Coordinates of C-alpha atoms in Angstrom, one line a residue:
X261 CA 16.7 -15.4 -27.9
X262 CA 14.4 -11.8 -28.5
X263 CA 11.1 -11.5 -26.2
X264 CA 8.4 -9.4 -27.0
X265 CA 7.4 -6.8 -24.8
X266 CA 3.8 -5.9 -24.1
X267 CA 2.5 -2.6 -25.2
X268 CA 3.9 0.0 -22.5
X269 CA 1.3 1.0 -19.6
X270 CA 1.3 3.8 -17.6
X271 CA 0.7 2.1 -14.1
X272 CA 3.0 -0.8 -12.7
X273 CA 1.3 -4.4 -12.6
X274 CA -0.2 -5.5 -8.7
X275 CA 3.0 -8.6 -8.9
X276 CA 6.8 -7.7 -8.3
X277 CA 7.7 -7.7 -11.7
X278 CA 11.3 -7.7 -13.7
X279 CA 11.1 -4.0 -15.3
X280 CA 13.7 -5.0 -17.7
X281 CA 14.1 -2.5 -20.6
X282 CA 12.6 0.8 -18.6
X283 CA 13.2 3.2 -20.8
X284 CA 12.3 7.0 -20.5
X285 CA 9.2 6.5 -22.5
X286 CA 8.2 3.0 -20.5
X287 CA 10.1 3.3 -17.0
X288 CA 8.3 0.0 -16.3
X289 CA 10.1 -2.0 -18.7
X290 CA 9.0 -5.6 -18.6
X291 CA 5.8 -6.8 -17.0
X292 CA 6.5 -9.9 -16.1
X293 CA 6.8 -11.6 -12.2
X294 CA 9.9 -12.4 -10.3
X295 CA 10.4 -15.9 -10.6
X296 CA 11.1 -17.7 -7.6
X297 CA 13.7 -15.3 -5.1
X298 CA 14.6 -13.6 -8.9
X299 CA 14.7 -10.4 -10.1
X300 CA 13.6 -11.5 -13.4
X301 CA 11.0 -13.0 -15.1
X302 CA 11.6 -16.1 -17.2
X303 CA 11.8 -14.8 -19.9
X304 CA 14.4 -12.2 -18.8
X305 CA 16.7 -14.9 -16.4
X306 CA 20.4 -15.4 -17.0
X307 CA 20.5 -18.9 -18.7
X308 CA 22.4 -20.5 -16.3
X309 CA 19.1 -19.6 -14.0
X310 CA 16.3 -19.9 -16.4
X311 CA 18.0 -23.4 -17.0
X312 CA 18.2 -24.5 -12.8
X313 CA 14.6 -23.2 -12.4
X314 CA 13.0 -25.7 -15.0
X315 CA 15.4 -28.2 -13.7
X316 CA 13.4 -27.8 -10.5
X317 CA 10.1 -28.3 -11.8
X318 CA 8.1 -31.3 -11.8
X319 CA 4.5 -32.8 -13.4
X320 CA 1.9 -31.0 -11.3
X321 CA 3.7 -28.4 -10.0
X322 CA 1.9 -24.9 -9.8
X323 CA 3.4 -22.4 -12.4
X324 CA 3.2 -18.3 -12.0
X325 CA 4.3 -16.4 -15.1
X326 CA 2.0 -13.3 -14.9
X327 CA 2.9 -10.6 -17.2
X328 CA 5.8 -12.6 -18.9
X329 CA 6.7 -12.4 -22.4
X330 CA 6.8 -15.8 -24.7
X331 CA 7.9 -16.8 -27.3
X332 CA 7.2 -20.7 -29.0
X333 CA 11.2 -21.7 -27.9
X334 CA 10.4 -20.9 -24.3
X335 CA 6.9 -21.6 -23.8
X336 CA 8.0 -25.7 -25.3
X337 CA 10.9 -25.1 -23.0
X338 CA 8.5 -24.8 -19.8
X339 CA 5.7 -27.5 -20.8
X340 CA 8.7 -29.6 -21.6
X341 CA 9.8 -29.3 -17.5
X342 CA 6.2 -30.2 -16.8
X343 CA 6.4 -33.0 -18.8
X344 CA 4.7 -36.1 -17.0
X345 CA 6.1 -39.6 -18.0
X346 CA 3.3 -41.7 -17.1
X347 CA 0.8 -40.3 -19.2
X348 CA 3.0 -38.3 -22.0
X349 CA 1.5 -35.2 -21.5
X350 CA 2.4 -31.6 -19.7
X351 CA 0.9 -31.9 -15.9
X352 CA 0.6 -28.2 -14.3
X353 CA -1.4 -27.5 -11.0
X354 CA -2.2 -23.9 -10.7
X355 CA -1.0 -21.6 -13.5
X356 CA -1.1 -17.9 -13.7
X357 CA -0.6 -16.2 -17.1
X358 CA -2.8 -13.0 -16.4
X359 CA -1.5 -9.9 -19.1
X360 CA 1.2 -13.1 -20.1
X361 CA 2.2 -12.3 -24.0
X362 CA 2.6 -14.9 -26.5
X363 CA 4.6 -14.5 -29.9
X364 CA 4.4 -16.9 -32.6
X365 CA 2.2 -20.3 -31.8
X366 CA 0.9 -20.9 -28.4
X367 CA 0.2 -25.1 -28.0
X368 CA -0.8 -26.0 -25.1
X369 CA -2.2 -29.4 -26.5
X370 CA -2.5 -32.0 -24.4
X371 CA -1.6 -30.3 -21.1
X372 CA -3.5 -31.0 -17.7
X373 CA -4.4 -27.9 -15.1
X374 CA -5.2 -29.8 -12.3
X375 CA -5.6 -26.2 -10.3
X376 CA -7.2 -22.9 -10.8
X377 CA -6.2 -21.8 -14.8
X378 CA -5.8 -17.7 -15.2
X379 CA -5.2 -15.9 -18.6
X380 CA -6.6 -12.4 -17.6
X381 CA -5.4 -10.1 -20.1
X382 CA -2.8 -12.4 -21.9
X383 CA -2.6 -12.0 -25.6
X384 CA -1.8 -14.2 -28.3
X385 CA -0.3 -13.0 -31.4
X386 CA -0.4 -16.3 -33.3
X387 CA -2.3 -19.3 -32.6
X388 CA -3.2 -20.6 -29.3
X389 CA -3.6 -23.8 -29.3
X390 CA -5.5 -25.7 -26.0
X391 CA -6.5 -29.1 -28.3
X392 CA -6.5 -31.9 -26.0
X393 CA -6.1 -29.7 -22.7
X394 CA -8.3 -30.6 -19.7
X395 CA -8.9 -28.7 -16.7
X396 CA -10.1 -29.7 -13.6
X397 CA -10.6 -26.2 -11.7
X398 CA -11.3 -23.0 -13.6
X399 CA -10.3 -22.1 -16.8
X400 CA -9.7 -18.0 -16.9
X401 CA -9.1 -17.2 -20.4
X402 CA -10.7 -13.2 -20.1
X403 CA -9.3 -10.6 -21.4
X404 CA -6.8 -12.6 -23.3
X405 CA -6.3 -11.1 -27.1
X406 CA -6.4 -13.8 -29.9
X407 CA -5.1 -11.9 -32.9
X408 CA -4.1 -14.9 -35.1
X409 CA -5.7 -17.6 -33.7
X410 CA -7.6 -20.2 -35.6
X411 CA -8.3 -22.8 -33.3
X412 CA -9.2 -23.4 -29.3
X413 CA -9.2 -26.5 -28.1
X414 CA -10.6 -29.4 -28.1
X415 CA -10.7 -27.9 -24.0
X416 CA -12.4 -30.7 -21.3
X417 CA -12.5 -28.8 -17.9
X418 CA -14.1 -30.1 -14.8
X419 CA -15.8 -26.7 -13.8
X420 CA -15.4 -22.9 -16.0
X421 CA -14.0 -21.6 -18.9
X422 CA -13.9 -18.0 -18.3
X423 CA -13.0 -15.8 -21.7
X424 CA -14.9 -12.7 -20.4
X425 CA -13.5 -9.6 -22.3
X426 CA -11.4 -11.6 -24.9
X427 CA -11.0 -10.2 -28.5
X428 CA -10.6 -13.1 -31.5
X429 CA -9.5 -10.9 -34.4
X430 CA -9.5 -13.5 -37.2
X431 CA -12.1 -16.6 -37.5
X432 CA -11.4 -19.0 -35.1
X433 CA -13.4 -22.7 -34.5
X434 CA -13.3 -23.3 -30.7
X435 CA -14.3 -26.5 -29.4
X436 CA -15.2 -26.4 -25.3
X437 CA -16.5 -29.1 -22.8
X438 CA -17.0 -27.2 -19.6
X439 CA -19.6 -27.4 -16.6
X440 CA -20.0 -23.7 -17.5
X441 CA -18.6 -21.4 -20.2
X442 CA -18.5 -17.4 -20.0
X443 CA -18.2 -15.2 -22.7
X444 CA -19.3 -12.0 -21.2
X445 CA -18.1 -8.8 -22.9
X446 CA -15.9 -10.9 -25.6
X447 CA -15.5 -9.3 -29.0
X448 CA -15.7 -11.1 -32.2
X449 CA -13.8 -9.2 -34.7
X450 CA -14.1 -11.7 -37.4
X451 CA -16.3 -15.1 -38.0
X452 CA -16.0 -17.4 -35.6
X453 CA -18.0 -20.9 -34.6
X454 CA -18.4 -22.5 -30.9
X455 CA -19.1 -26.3 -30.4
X456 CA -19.7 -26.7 -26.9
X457 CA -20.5 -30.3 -24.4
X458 CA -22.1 -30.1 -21.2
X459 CA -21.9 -26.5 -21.2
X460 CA -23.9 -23.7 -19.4
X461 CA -23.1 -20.5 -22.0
X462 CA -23.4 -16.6 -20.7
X463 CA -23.1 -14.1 -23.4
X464 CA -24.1 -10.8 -21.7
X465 CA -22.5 -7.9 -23.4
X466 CA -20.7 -9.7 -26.3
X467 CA -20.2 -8.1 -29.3
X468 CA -20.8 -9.9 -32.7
X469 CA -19.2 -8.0 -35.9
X470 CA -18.8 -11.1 -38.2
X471 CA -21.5 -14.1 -38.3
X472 CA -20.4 -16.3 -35.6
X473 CA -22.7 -19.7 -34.9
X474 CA -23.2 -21.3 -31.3
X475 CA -23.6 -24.9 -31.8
X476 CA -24.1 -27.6 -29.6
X477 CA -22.2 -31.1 -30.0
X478 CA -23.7 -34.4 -28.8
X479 CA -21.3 -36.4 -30.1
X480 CA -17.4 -36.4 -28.2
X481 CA -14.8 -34.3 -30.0
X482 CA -13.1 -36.1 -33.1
X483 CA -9.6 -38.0 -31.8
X484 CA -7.1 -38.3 -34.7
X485 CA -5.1 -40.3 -31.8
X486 CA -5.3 -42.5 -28.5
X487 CA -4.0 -39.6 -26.5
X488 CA -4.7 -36.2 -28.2
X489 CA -7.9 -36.0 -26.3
X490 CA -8.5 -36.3 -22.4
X491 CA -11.8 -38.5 -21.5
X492 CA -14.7 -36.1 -20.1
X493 CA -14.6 -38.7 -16.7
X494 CA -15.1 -35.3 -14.7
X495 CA -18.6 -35.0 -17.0
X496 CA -19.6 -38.0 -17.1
X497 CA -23.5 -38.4 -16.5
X498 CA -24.6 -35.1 -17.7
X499 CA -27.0 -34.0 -20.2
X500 CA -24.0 -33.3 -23.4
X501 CA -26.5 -30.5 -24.5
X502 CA -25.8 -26.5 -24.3
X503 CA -27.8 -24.0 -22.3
X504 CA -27.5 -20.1 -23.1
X505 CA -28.3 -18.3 -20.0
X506 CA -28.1 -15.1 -21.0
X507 CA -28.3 -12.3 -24.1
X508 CA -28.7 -9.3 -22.0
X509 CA -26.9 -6.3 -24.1
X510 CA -26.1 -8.2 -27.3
X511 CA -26.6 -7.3 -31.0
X512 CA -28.3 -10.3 -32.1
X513 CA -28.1 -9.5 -36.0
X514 CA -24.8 -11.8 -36.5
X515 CA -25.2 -14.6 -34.3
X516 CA -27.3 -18.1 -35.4
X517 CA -27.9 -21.0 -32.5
X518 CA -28.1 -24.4 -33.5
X519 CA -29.6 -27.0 -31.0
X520 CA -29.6 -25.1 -28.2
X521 CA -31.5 -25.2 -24.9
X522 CA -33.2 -21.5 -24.6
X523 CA -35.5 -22.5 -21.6
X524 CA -33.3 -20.2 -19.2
X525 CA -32.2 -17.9 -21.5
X526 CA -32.8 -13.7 -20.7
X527 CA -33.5 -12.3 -23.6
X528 CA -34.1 -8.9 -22.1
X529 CA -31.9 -6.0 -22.6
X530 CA -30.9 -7.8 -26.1
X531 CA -31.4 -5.5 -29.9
X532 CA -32.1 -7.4 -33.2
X533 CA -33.3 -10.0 -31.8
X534 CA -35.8 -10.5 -35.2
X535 CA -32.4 -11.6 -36.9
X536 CA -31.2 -13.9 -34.8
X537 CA -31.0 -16.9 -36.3
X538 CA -32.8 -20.3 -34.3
X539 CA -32.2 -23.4 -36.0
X540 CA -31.6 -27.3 -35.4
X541 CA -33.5 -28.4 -32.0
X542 CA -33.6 -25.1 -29.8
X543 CA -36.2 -25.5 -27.4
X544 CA -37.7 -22.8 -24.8
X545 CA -39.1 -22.8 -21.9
X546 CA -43.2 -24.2 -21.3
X547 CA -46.1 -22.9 -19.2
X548 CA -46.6 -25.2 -16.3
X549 CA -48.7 -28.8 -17.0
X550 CA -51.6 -30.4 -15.4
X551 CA -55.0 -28.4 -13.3
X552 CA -54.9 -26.2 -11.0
X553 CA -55.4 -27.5 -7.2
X554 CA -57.2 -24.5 -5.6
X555 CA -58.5 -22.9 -9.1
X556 CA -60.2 -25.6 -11.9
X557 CA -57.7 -23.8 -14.5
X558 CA -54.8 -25.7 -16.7
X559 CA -52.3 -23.3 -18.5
X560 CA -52.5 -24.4 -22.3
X561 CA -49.4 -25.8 -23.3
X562 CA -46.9 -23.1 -25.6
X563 CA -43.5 -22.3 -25.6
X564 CA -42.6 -19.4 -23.6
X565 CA -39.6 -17.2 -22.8
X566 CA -38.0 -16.8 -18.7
X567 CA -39.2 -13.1 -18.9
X568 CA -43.0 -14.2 -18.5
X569 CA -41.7 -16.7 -15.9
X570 CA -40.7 -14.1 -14.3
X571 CA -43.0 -11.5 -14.7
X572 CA -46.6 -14.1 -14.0
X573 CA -44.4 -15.4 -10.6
X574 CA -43.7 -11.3 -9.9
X575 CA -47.5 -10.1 -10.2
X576 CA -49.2 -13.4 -9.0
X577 CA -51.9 -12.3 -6.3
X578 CA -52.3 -16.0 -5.2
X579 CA -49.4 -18.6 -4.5
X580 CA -51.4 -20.9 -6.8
X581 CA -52.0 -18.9 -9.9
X582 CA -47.6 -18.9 -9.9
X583 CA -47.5 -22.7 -9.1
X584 CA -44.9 -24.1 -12.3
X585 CA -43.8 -20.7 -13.1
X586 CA -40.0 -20.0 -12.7
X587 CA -39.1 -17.6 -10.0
X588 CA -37.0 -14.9 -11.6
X589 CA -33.3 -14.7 -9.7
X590 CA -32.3 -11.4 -8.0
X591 CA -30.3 -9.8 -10.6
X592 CA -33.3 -10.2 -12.8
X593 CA -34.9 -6.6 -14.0
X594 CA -38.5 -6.3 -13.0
X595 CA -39.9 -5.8 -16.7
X596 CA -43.7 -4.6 -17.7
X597 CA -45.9 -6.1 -19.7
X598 CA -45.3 -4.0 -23.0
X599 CA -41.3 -5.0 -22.6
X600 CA -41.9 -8.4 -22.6
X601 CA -44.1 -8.3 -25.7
X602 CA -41.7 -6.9 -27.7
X603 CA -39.1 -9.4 -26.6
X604 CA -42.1 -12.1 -28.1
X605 CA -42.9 -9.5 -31.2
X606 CA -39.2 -9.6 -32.0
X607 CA -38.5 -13.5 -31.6
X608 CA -41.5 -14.4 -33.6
X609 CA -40.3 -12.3 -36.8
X610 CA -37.1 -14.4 -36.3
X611 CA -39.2 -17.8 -35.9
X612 CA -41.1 -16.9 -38.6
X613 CA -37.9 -15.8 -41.4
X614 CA -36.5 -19.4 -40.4
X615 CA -40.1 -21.2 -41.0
X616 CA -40.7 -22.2 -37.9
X617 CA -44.9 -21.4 -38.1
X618 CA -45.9 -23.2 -34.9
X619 CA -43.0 -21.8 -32.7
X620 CA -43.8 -19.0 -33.6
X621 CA -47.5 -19.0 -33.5
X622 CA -46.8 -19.4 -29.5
X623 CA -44.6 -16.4 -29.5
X624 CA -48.2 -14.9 -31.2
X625 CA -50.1 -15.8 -28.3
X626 CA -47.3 -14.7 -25.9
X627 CA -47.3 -11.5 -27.6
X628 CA -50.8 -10.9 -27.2
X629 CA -51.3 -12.3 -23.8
X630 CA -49.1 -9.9 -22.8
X631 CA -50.7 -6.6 -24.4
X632 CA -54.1 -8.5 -22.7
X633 CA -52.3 -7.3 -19.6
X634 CA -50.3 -4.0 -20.2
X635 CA -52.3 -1.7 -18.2
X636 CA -51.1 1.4 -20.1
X637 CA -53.3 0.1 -23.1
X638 CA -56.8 1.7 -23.7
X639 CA -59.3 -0.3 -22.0
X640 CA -61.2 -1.3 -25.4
X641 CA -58.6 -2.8 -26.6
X642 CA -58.0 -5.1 -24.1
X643 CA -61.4 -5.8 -23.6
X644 CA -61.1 -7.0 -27.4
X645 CA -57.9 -9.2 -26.5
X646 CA -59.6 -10.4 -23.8
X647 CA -63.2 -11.7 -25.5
X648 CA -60.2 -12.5 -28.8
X649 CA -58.8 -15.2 -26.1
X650 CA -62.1 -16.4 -24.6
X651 CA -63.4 -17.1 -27.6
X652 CA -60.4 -18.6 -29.4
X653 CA -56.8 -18.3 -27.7
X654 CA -56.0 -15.3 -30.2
X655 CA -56.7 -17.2 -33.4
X656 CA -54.4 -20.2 -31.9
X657 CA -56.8 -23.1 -29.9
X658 CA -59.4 -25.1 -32.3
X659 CA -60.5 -26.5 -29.7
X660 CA -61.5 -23.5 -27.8
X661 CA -63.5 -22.2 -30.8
X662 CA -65.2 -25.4 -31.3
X663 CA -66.5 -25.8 -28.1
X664 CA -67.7 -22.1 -28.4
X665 CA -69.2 -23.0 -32.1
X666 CA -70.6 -26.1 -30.6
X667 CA -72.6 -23.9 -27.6
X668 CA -73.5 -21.5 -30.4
X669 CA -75.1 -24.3 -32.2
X670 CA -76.9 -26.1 -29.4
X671 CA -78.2 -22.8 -28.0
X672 CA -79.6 -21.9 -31.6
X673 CA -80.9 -25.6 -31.8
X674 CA -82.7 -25.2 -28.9
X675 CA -84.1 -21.7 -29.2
X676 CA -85.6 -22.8 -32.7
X677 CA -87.1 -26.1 -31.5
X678 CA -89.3 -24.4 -28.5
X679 CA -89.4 -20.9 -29.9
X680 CA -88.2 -20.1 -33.5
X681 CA -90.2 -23.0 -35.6
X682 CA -93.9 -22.0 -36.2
X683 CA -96.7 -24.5 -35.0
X684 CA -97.4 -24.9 -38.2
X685 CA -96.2 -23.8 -41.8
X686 CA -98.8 -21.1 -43.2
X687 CA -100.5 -21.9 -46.2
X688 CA -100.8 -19.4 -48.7
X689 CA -104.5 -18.0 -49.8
X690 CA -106.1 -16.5 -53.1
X691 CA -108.5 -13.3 -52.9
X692 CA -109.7 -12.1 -55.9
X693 CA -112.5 -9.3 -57.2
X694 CA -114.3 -9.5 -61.0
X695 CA -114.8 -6.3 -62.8
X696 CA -117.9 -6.9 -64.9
X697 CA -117.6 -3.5 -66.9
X698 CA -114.1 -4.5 -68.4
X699 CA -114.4 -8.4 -67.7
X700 CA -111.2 -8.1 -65.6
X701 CA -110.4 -10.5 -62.8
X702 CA -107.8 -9.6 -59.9
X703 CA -106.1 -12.1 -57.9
X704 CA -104.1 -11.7 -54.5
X705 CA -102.0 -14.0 -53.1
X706 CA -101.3 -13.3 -49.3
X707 CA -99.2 -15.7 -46.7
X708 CA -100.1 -15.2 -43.2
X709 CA -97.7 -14.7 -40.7
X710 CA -95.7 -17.8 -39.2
X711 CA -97.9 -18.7 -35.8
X712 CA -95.6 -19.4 -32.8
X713 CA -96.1 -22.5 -31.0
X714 CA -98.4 -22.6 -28.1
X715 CA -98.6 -25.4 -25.8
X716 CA -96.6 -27.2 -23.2
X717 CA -92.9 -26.5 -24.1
X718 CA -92.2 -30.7 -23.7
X719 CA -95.1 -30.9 -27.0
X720 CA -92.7 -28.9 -28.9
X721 CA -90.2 -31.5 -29.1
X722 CA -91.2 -33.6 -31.8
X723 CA -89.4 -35.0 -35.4
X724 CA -90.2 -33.3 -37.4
X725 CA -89.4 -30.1 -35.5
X726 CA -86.1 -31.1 -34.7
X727 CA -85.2 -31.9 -38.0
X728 CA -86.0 -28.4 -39.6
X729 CA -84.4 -26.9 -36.2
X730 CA -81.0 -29.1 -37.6
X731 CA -81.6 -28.1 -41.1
X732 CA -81.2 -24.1 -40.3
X733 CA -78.7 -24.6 -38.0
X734 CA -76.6 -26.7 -39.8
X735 CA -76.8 -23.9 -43.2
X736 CA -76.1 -21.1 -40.7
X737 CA -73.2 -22.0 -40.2
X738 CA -71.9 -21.6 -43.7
X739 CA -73.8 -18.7 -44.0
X740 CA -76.8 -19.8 -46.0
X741 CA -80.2 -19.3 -45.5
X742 CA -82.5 -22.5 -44.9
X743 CA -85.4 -20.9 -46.5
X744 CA -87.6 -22.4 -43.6
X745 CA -90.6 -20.5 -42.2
X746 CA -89.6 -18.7 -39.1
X747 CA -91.3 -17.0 -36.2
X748 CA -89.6 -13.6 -35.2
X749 CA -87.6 -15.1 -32.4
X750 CA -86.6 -17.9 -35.1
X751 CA -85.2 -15.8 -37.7
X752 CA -83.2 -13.2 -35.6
X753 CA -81.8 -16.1 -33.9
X754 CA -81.2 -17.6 -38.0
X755 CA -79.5 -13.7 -38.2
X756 CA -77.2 -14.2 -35.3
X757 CA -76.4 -17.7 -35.9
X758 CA -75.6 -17.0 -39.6
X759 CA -72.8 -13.6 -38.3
X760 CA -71.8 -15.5 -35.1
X761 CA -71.0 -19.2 -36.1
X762 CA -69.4 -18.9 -39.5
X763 CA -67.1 -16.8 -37.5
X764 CA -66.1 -19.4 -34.9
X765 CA -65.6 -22.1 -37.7
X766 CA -63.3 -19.9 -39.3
X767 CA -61.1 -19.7 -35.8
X768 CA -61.1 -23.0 -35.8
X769 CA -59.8 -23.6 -39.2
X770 CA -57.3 -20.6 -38.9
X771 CA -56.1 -22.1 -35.5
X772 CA -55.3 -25.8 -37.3
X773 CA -53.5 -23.9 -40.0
X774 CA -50.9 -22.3 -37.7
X775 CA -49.9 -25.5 -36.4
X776 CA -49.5 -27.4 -39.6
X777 CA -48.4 -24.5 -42.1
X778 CA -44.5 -24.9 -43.4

């Protein structure tokens, strides 16, 4: 049988390995680790060997083929000495297949790693096949090369799946249920699509050149048979669900999430991140619930992201104000203000393109809360963000504004009633003057100014007056005049009223909008 030979490299491997074929131009020949007291790999073993070793091999057995050069004959050959009877399937303990190379189809369906699984730097030139493999320790697929491959998995592992710095060169569907999943610095050279259980998903430093969607799957993996999948028993009693814990140095223009838990997600360090694409049930993470024990505060509830976790918990100047906040962990860059905001400015373009109003309206107020406290902004306007969410949240809380239209109104109310309404309404009077040279009569009709009230203030307080006091201030607020006689305090308070309250009601409104708008 022919082996393929990885691509020659100019420094030796860190295992004894077989060195067959040195050449001039490779004088390390193969790659591949001595098997057993051999000077060859197993790919490179006289038959007579290759045969005795695999003889000697039994279910559960750990397996060390680093380096070593397979094709689909030999690669059956060796899962077929693994074989275990009991259960039908390939049984390995440990295996080692760091800078391994596989010709043709890899299929490792079905097979059991009971030990630590390493693929460092393997490469697959076909398809490699893992449906219906389970691993209880690590799974190390990174730096493995997937040139052909169209499928990975269905994989069940008890603890990681490691593909950090593996390339997938054509589109691929992998299919993962893992305690934790890495894909740090992978390459996606073509479209690709992950449906991950139970699985806790880094991404830092990936690169996306095709569309490739992140999906999690509630529901078990299909099983076309009784023994082409292995139960998740080592998952049993977790949450099904995915969480991305990371997008630190990605370009987020190809890659779309779909039901996917962002409340731990670091977004920071991440470009594009208006063209991500959020759809299904992603959720993010919340500002903390219920009152303040030392302060008589409660955060109002809105979606958040970790970075404001971790900057309110970083800047805090008492414990209590960072009571419910997430602490950030220690690899976690201390960012300003103005970074975080554009991580919110950037998210809610991308909430917004998928019509997601109401998310994004609290990426709105995360946005502005933190420009509110960017120090390097000119004072004024943060003095304007600042009265912006007094009076209203930023646009975002009806029920802030109404409670500020409703003081507007009562104050109004009450500085007409004792002040603004005059004691009583002035009459209008006739002068006039004959001319008896031209028999001409002139008329003039005068209204004397509005009298304010005198008297005890309690005398003030009667029906009638407190139904004209509701009549103007129920008309200011639409901006109409009453028309009502006023003193001078009465009708620049009308003037105030009729700028200030309209304005409130109109918060109000735009706030109930932004939740309910499609």
């Amino acid at each position: 049988m022919t082996h393929p030979s990885p691509a020659p490299s100019p420094s030796p491997p860190a295992w004894p390995h077989c060195g067959h074929g040195a050449t001039g131009a490779d004088p390390i020949g193969c790659r591949g680790v001595h098997v057993g007291e051999h000077p060859a790999c197993l790919a490179h073993l006289d038959e007579a060997d290759r045969v005795a070793h695999l003889a000697a091999l039994a279910p559960g057995a750990d397996i060390d083929h680093r380096g070593t050069s397979f094709t689909p004959e030999l690669l059956d050959r060796l899962l077929a000495a693994l074989h275990d009877s009991t259960t039908g399937r390939p049984r390995i303990g440990a295996a080692r297949f760091g800078g391994a190379s596989f010709s043709g189809d890899a299929r490792f369906g079905g097979a059991s790693f009971s030990g630590g699984t390493r693929f460092g730097g393997a490469s697959f030139s076909g398809d490699a096949w893992f449906g219906g493999a389970s691993f209880s320790g690590d799974a190390w697929f990174d730096g493995a090369r997937f040139d052909v491959a169209s499928g990975l998995g269905p994989l069940v592992c008890g603890d990681r799946v490691v593909l950090d710095g593996a390339v997938f060169q054509q589109p691929m569907v992998a299919e993962i249920a893992a305690r934790r999943v890495s894909c740090a610095r992978t390459r996606w050279a073509s479209t690709a699509t992950l449906h991950l259980r139970h699985a806790e998903l880094d991404l830092r430093d990936a690169v996306f050149e095709y569309p490739v969607l992140v999906a999690a799957r509630l529901t078990p993996f299909p099983r076309s048979g009784p023994d082409d999948l292995p139960p998740e028993t080592e998952l049993s009693g977790q949450d099904p669900g995915v969480r991305l814990t990371s997008l630190g140095g990605v370009d987020a223009a190809h890659l779309a999430l779909h039901d996917i838990d962002l409340s731990g997600c670091r977004f920071a360090g991440a470009v594009h991140l208006d063209q991500l694409k959020v759809d299904g049930w992603c959720t993010f993470a919340t500002t903390p619930t219920g009152w303040g024990r030392r302060f008589p505060w409660r955060w109002s509830r809105r979606n958040t992201l970790t970075e404001e976790h971790h900057w309110r918990t970083r800047t805090a100047r008492h414990p209590a104000r960072a009571r419910g906040w997430a602490g950030p962990p220690q690899d976690a860059p201390a960012l300003r203000p103005a970074a975080v905001a554009a991580l919110y400015r950037q998210l809610r373009k991308s909430l917004e393109d998928g019509k997601n109003e109401p998310d994004a309206a609290d990426f709105y107020y995360g946005e502005c809360e933190m420009r509110r406290h960017d120090a390097t902004r000119p004072r004024a306007e943060r003095a304007l963000l600042t009265a912006y969410w007094a009076v209203s949240g930023y646009g975002l809380r009806a029920s802030r504004a109404l409670v500020w239209l409703g003081a507007a109104m009562a104050v109004t109310f009450t500085v007409l009633l004792l002040w603004g309404l005059p004691a009583d309404d002035p009459e209008p009077t006739i002068t006039g003057r004959q001319v008896t040279a031209g028999k001409n009569i002139t008329l003039t009709a005068d209204t004397p100014d509005p009298r304010p009230p005198d008297g005890p203030l309690g005398e003030r307080v009667t029906a009638e007056r407190i139904d004209k006091a509701l009549r103007v201030v129920v008309t200011s607020v639409v901006f109409r005049s009453s028309g009502q006689n006023l003193t001078p305090v009465g009708t620049y308070t009308e003037m105030a009223s009729r700028l200030a309250e309209p304005v409130l009601l109109g918060l109000a409104v735009l706030a109930v909008r932004s939740r309910v708008k499609r």
